[in-house]
Coordinates of N, CA, C and O in Angstrom, one line a residue:
Q699 N 22.0 6.8 0.7 CA 21.9 6.3 -0.7 C 20.8 5.2 -0.6 O 20.8 4.3 0.2
V700 N 19.8 5.3 -1.6 CA 18.7 4.4 -1.6 C 19.2 3.1 -2.3 O 19.8 3.1 -3.3
Q701 N 18.8 2.0 -1.7 CA 19.0 0.7 -2.3 C 17.8 -0.2 -2.2 O 17.1 -0.2 -1.1
L702 N 17.5 -0.9 -3.2 CA 16.4 -1.9 -3.2 C 17.0 -3.2 -3.8 O 17.6 -3.1 -4.9
V703 N 16.9 -4.2 -3.1 CA 17.6 -5.5 -3.5 C 16.5 -6.6 -3.5 O 16.0 -7.0 -2.4
E704 N 16.2 -7.2 -4.6 CA 15.3 -8.2 -4.8 C 15.9 -9.6 -4.5 O 17.1 -9.8 -4.8
S705 N 15.1 -10.5 -4.0 CA 15.5 -11.9 -3.8 C 14.3 -12.8 -3.9 O 13.2 -12.3 -3.9
G706 N 14.6 -14.1 -4.0 CA 13.5 -15.1 -4.0 C 13.0 -15.6 -5.4 O 12.1 -16.4 -5.5
G707 N 13.6 -15.1 -6.4 CA 13.3 -15.5 -7.7 C 13.8 -16.9 -8.0 O 14.4 -17.6 -7.1
G708 N 13.4 -17.5 -9.1 CA 13.9 -18.8 -9.5 C 13.0 -19.4 -10.5 O 12.2 -18.8 -11.2
S709 N 13.0 -20.8 -10.5 CA 12.3 -21.5 -11.5 C 11.2 -22.3 -10.8 O 11.5 -22.9 -9.8
V710 N 10.0 -22.4 -11.4 CA 8.9 -23.1 -10.8 C 8.0 -23.6 -11.9 O 8.0 -23.1 -13.0
Q711 N 7.3 -24.7 -11.6 CA 6.4 -25.3 -12.6 C 5.1 -24.5 -12.5 O 4.7 -23.9 -11.5
A712 N 4.4 -24.5 -13.6 CA 3.1 -23.9 -13.7 C 2.2 -24.4 -12.6 O 2.1 -25.6 -12.3
G713 N 1.5 -23.5 -12.0 CA 0.6 -23.8 -10.8 C 1.3 -23.7 -9.5 O 0.6 -23.7 -8.5
G714 N 2.6 -23.5 -9.5 CA 3.4 -23.3 -8.3 C 3.4 -21.9 -7.7 O 2.7 -21.0 -8.3
S715 N 4.1 -21.7 -6.7 CA 4.2 -20.4 -6.0 C 5.6 -20.0 -5.8 O 6.5 -20.8 -5.6
L716 N 5.8 -18.7 -5.7 CA 7.1 -18.1 -5.3 C 6.8 -16.9 -4.5 O 5.7 -16.2 -4.7
R717 N 7.7 -16.5 -3.6 CA 7.6 -15.2 -2.9 C 8.8 -14.4 -3.1 O 9.9 -14.9 -2.8
L718 N 8.6 -13.3 -3.7 CA 9.7 -12.4 -3.9 C 9.9 -11.4 -2.7 O 8.9 -11.0 -2.2
S719 N 11.1 -11.1 -2.4 CA 11.4 -10.1 -1.4 C 12.2 -8.9 -1.9 O 13.0 -9.1 -2.9
C720 N 12.0 -7.8 -1.4 CA 12.7 -6.6 -1.8 C 13.2 -5.9 -0.5 O 12.3 -5.3 0.2
K721 N 14.4 -6.0 -0.2 CA 15.0 -5.3 1.0 C 15.4 -3.9 0.6 O 16.2 -3.8 -0.3
Y722 N 14.9 -2.9 1.3 CA 15.2 -1.6 0.9 C 15.9 -0.8 2.1 O 15.7 -1.1 3.3
S723 N 16.7 0.2 1.7 CA 17.4 1.0 2.7 C 17.7 2.4 2.1 O 17.5 2.6 0.9
G724 N 18.1 3.3 3.0 CA 18.3 4.7 2.6 C 17.2 5.6 3.0 O 16.6 5.4 4.1
A725 N 16.8 6.5 2.1 CA 15.8 7.5 2.4 C 14.4 6.9 2.3 O 13.6 7.3 1.5
T726 N 14.1 5.9 3.1 CA 12.9 5.2 3.0 C 11.7 6.0 3.4 O 10.5 5.6 3.1
Y727 N 11.9 7.1 4.1 CA 10.8 8.0 4.5 C 10.1 8.6 3.2 O 9.0 9.1 3.2
N728 N 10.8 8.5 2.1 CA 10.2 9.0 0.8 C 9.3 7.9 0.1 O 8.7 8.2 -0.8
F729 N 9.3 6.7 0.7 CA 8.7 5.6 0.0 C 7.2 5.5 0.3 O 6.7 4.6 1.0
N730 N 6.5 6.5 -0.2 CA 5.0 6.5 0.0 C 4.3 5.4 -0.9 O 3.3 5.0 -0.5
Y731 N 4.9 5.1 -2.0 CA 4.4 4.2 -2.9 C 5.5 3.1 -3.2 O 6.6 3.5 -3.5
M732 N 5.1 1.9 -3.2 CA 6.0 0.8 -3.5 C 5.3 -0.2 -4.4 O 4.1 -0.3 -4.3
A733 N 6.1 -0.8 -5.4 CA 5.4 -1.6 -6.4 C 6.3 -2.7 -6.9 O 7.6 -2.6 -6.7
W734 N 5.7 -3.6 -7.6 CA 6.4 -4.6 -8.3 C 6.1 -4.5 -9.8 O 4.9 -4.3 -10.1
F735 N 7.1 -4.6 -10.6 CA 7.0 -4.5 -12.0 C 7.6 -5.8 -12.6 O 8.4 -6.4 -11.9
R736 N 7.3 -6.0 -13.8 CA 8.0 -7.1 -14.5 C 8.2 -6.8 -16.0 O 7.5 -6.0 -16.6
Q737 N 9.2 -7.4 -16.6 CA 9.5 -7.2 -18.0 C 9.9 -8.5 -18.6 O 10.9 -9.1 -18.2
A738 N 9.1 -9.0 -19.5 CA 9.5 -10.2 -20.3 C 10.3 -9.8 -21.5 O 10.2 -8.7 -22.0
P739 N 11.0 -10.8 -22.1 CA 11.8 -10.4 -23.3 C 11.0 -9.9 -24.4 O 9.9 -10.5 -24.7
G740 N 11.4 -8.8 -25.0 CA 10.6 -8.2 -26.1 C 9.4 -7.4 -25.7 O 8.7 -7.0 -26.6
K741 N 9.1 -7.3 -24.4 CA 7.9 -6.6 -24.0 C 8.3 -5.4 -23.1 O 9.4 -5.3 -22.6
E742 N 7.3 -4.5 -23.0 CA 7.5 -3.4 -22.1 C 7.4 -3.7 -20.7 O 6.7 -4.7 -20.3
R743 N 8.0 -2.9 -19.8 CA 7.9 -3.2 -18.4 C 6.5 -2.8 -18.0 O 5.9 -1.8 -18.4
E744 N 5.9 -3.7 -17.2 CA 4.5 -3.5 -16.7 C 4.4 -3.6 -15.2 O 5.1 -4.4 -14.6
G745 N 3.5 -2.8 -14.7 CA 3.2 -2.9 -13.3 C 2.3 -4.0 -12.9 O 1.3 -4.2 -13.6
V746 N 2.6 -4.8 -11.9 CA 1.7 -5.9 -11.5 C 1.1 -5.7 -10.2 O -0.1 -6.1 -10.0
A747 N 1.8 -5.0 -9.2 CA 1.2 -4.8 -7.9 C 1.8 -3.6 -7.3 O 3.0 -3.3 -7.4
A748 N 1.0 -2.8 -6.6 CA 1.4 -1.6 -6.0 C 0.8 -1.4 -4.6 O -0.3 -1.9 -4.4
L749 N 1.5 -0.7 -3.7 CA 1.0 -0.5 -2.4 C 1.3 1.0 -2.0 O 2.4 1.5 -2.2
Y750 N 0.2 1.6 -1.5 CA 0.3 2.9 -0.9 C 0.7 2.6 0.6 O -0.1 2.1 1.3
T751 N 1.8 3.1 1.0 CA 2.4 2.6 2.3 C 1.8 3.4 3.5 O 2.1 3.0 4.7
R752 N 1.1 4.4 3.3 CA 0.6 5.3 4.4 C -0.9 5.0 4.6 O -1.6 4.3 3.8
G753 N -1.4 5.4 5.7 CA -2.9 5.4 6.0 C -3.4 4.0 5.8 O -3.0 3.0 6.5
F754 N -4.4 3.8 4.9 CA -5.1 2.5 4.8 C -4.3 1.5 4.0 O -4.8 0.4 3.8
R755 N -3.2 1.9 3.5 CA -2.3 1.0 2.8 C -3.0 0.3 1.6 O -3.1 -0.9 1.6
R756 N -3.6 1.1 0.7 CA -4.3 0.5 -0.4 C -3.3 -0.3 -1.3 O -2.2 0.0 -1.5
T757 N -3.9 -1.3 -1.9 CA -3.2 -2.1 -2.9 C -3.8 -2.0 -4.2 O -5.1 -1.9 -4.3
Y758 N -3.1 -2.2 -5.3 CA -3.6 -2.2 -6.7 C -2.9 -3.4 -7.4 O -1.7 -3.6 -7.2
Y759 N -3.6 -4.0 -8.3 CA -3.1 -5.1 -9.0 C -3.5 -5.0 -10.5 O -4.6 -4.5 -10.8
S760 N -2.6 -5.5 -11.4 CA -3.0 -5.5 -12.8 C -4.0 -6.7 -12.9 O -4.1 -7.6 -12.1
D761 N -4.8 -6.6 -13.9 CA -5.9 -7.6 -14.2 C -5.2 -9.0 -14.4 O -5.8 -10.0 -14.0
S762 N -4.0 -9.0 -14.9 CA -3.4 -10.3 -15.2 C -3.0 -11.1 -14.0 O -2.8 -12.3 -14.1
V763 N -2.8 -10.4 -12.9 CA -2.4 -11.1 -11.7 C -3.3 -11.0 -10.5 O -3.1 -11.6 -9.4
K764 N -4.4 -10.3 -10.7 CA -5.4 -10.1 -9.6 C -5.9 -11.5 -9.2 O -6.1 -12.4 -10.0
E765 N -6.1 -11.7 -7.9 CA -6.5 -12.9 -7.3 C -5.4 -14.0 -7.2 O -5.6 -15.0 -6.5
R766 N -4.3 -13.7 -7.8 CA -3.2 -14.7 -7.7 C -2.0 -14.1 -7.0 O -1.2 -14.9 -6.3
F767 N -1.7 -12.8 -7.1 CA -0.5 -12.2 -6.5 C -1.0 -11.3 -5.3 O -2.1 -10.8 -5.3
S768 N -0.1 -11.2 -4.4 CA -0.4 -10.4 -3.2 C 0.8 -9.6 -2.8 O 1.9 -10.2 -2.6
I769 N 0.7 -8.3 -2.7 CA 1.8 -7.4 -2.2 C 1.6 -7.1 -0.8 O 0.5 -6.8 -0.3
S770 N 2.8 -7.1 -0.1 CA 2.7 -6.7 1.4 C 4.1 -6.1 1.8 O 5.0 -6.2 1.0
Q771 N 4.1 -5.6 3.0 CA 5.3 -4.9 3.4 C 5.5 -5.2 4.9 O 4.5 -5.2 5.7
D772 N 6.7 -5.4 5.3 CA 7.1 -5.5 6.7 C 8.0 -4.3 7.0 O 9.1 -4.3 6.7
N773 N 7.4 -3.3 7.7 CA 8.1 -2.1 8.1 C 9.3 -2.4 9.0 O 10.3 -1.8 8.8
A774 N 9.1 -3.3 9.9 CA 10.2 -3.6 10.8 C 11.4 -4.2 10.1 O 12.6 -4.0 10.6
E775 N 11.2 -4.9 9.0 CA 12.3 -5.5 8.3 C 12.7 -4.7 7.0 O 13.6 -5.1 6.3
N776 N 12.0 -3.6 6.8 CA 12.2 -2.8 5.6 C 12.2 -3.7 4.4 O 13.1 -3.7 3.5
T777 N 11.2 -4.5 4.3 CA 11.1 -5.4 3.2 C 9.7 -5.4 2.5 O 8.7 -5.4 3.3
L778 N 9.7 -5.4 1.2 CA 8.4 -5.5 0.4 C 8.4 -6.9 -0.1 O 9.4 -7.5 -0.5
Y779 N 7.2 -7.5 -0.1 CA 7.0 -8.9 -0.6 C 6.0 -8.9 -1.8 O 5.2 -8.1 -1.9
L780 N 6.2 -9.9 -2.6 CA 5.2 -10.3 -3.6 C 5.0 -11.8 -3.6 O 5.9 -12.5 -4.0
Q781 N 3.9 -12.2 -3.1 CA 3.5 -13.6 -3.0 C 2.8 -13.9 -4.4 O 1.8 -13.3 -4.7
M782 N 3.3 -14.9 -5.1 CA 2.8 -15.2 -6.4 C 2.3 -16.7 -6.3 O 3.1 -17.6 -6.1
N783 N 1.1 -16.8 -6.5 CA 0.4 -18.2 -6.5 C -0.1 -18.5 -7.9 O -0.3 -17.6 -8.7
S784 N -0.4 -19.8 -8.1 CA -1.0 -20.2 -9.4 C -0.2 -19.7 -10.6 O -0.8 -19.1 -11.5
L785 N 1.1 -19.8 -10.5 CA 1.9 -19.2 -11.6 C 1.7 -19.8 -12.9 O 1.4 -21.0 -13.0
K786 N 1.7 -19.0 -14.0 CA 1.5 -19.4 -15.3 C 2.8 -19.1 -16.1 O 3.6 -18.2 -15.8
P787 N 3.0 -19.8 -17.3 CA 4.2 -19.5 -18.1 C 4.3 -18.1 -18.5 O 5.4 -17.5 -18.6
E788 N 3.1 -17.4 -18.7 CA 3.2 -16.0 -19.1 C 3.6 -15.1 -18.0 O 3.8 -13.9 -18.2
D789 N 3.7 -15.6 -16.7 CA 4.3 -14.8 -15.6 C 5.8 -14.7 -15.6 O 6.4 -13.9 -14.9
A790 N 6.4 -15.5 -16.5 CA 7.9 -15.5 -16.5 C 8.4 -14.2 -17.0 O 7.9 -13.6 -18.0
A791 N 9.4 -13.6 -16.2 CA 9.9 -12.3 -16.5 C 11.0 -11.9 -15.5 O 11.2 -12.7 -14.6
I792 N 11.6 -10.8 -15.8 CA 12.4 -10.2 -14.7 C 11.5 -9.3 -13.9 O 10.8 -8.5 -14.4
Y793 N 11.5 -9.5 -12.6 CA 10.7 -8.8 -11.7 C 11.5 -7.7 -11.0 O 12.6 -8.0 -10.5
Y794 N 11.0 -6.5 -10.9 CA 11.6 -5.4 -10.3 C 10.8 -4.8 -9.1 O 9.6 -4.7 -9.3
C795 N 11.5 -4.4 -8.1 CA 10.9 -3.7 -7.0 C 11.2 -2.2 -7.3 O 12.2 -1.8 -7.8
A796 N 10.2 -1.3 -6.9 CA 10.4 0.1 -7.2 C 9.7 0.9 -6.1 O 8.8 0.4 -5.4
A797 N 10.1 2.1 -5.9 CA 9.6 3.0 -4.8 C 9.5 4.4 -5.3 O 10.3 4.9 -6.2
A798 N 8.5 5.2 -4.8 CA 8.4 6.5 -5.2 C 7.8 7.3 -4.0 O 7.1 6.8 -3.2
Q799 N 8.0 8.6 -4.1 CA 7.4 9.5 -3.1 C 6.0 9.9 -3.5 O 5.1 9.9 -2.7
V800 N 5.8 10.1 -4.8 CA 4.5 10.4 -5.4 C 4.3 9.6 -6.6 O 5.2 9.5 -7.5
A801 N 3.1 9.0 -6.7 CA 2.8 8.1 -7.9 C 1.3 8.2 -8.2 O 0.5 7.5 -7.7
T802 N 1.0 9.2 -9.1 CA -0.4 9.4 -9.4 C -1.0 8.2 -10.2 O -2.2 7.9 -10.1
Q803 N -0.1 7.5 -10.9 CA -0.5 6.2 -11.6 C 0.3 5.1 -11.0 O 1.5 5.0 -11.4
M804 N -0.2 4.4 -10.1 CA 0.6 3.5 -9.2 C 1.2 2.4 -10.0 O 2.1 1.8 -9.5
L805 N 0.7 2.0 -11.1 CA 1.2 0.9 -11.9 C 2.0 1.3 -13.1 O 2.3 0.5 -14.0
S806 N 2.3 2.6 -13.1 CA 3.1 3.1 -14.3 C 4.6 3.2 -13.9 O 5.0 3.9 -12.9
P807 N 5.4 2.6 -14.7 CA 6.9 2.6 -14.4 C 7.4 4.0 -14.3 O 8.3 4.3 -13.6
S808 N 6.9 5.0 -15.1 CA 7.4 6.3 -15.2 C 7.2 7.1 -13.9 O 7.8 8.1 -13.6
A809 N 6.3 6.6 -13.0 CA 6.0 7.2 -11.7 C 7.1 6.9 -10.7 O 7.1 7.6 -9.6
Y810 N 7.9 5.9 -10.9 CA 8.8 5.5 -9.9 C 10.3 6.0 -10.1 O 10.8 5.8 -11.2
R811 N 10.9 6.4 -9.0 CA 12.2 6.9 -9.1 C 13.3 5.9 -8.8 O 14.4 5.9 -9.3
Y812 N 13.0 5.1 -7.8 CA 14.0 4.2 -7.2 C 13.6 2.7 -7.7 O 12.5 2.3 -7.6
W813 N 14.7 2.0 -8.1 CA 14.5 0.7 -8.7 C 15.5 -0.3 -8.2 O 16.7 0.1 -7.9
G814 N 15.1 -1.5 -8.0 CA 16.1 -2.6 -7.8 C 16.7 -3.1 -9.1 O 16.3 -2.6 -10.1
Q815 N 17.6 -4.0 -8.9 CA 18.3 -4.5 -10.1 C 17.5 -5.6 -10.9 O 17.8 -5.9 -12.0
G816 N 16.5 -6.1 -10.3 CA 15.6 -7.1 -10.9 C 16.0 -8.5 -10.6 O 17.2 -8.8 -10.2
I817 N 15.1 -9.4 -10.7 CA 15.4 -10.8 -10.4 C 14.5 -11.7 -11.3 O 13.3 -11.3 -11.6
E818 N 15.0 -12.8 -11.8 CA 14.4 -13.6 -12.8 C 13.4 -14.6 -12.2 O 13.7 -15.3 -11.2
V819 N 12.3 -14.7 -12.8 CA 11.3 -15.7 -12.5 C 11.0 -16.5 -13.8 O 10.7 -15.9 -14.8
T820 N 11.2 -17.8 -13.8 CA 10.8 -18.7 -14.9 C 9.8 -19.6 -14.5 O 9.8 -20.2 -13.4
V821 N 8.8 -19.9 -15.4 CA 7.7 -20.8 -15.1 C 7.6 -21.8 -16.2 O 7.4 -21.4 -17.4
S822 N 7.8 -23.0 -15.9 CA 7.7 -24.1 -16.9 C 6.3 -24.7 -17.0 O 5.7 -24.9 -16.0
S823 N 5.9 -25.1 -18.2 CA 4.6 -25.6 -18.4 C 4.6 -27.1 -18.2 O 5.7 -27.8 -18.2

């Protein structure tokens, strides 16, 4: 049974940093693609960062977080991370970890089969 469990969320002031973690278990050999998504109230879920876990381990970022967020993976710990720096009030959302075997559009929610329960990030100005 696949499980993805996020942690590390919380409240931070604008300009601050947080690191989200996603501990995963189960059929992890299927996890060729892993990503972080977020959903703010009244908005659609959007992809912020994605990682192709094989080969050169390419990363992709949405324009809104590029140069501020960094996605990484610790295979030994079965954990995916999202380092978030220079946080802005508009980064506040529920953040979700997701995994897929195939994801032709790496930042598209529809490409991902496995999801965590989400964790809240609030940013005060």
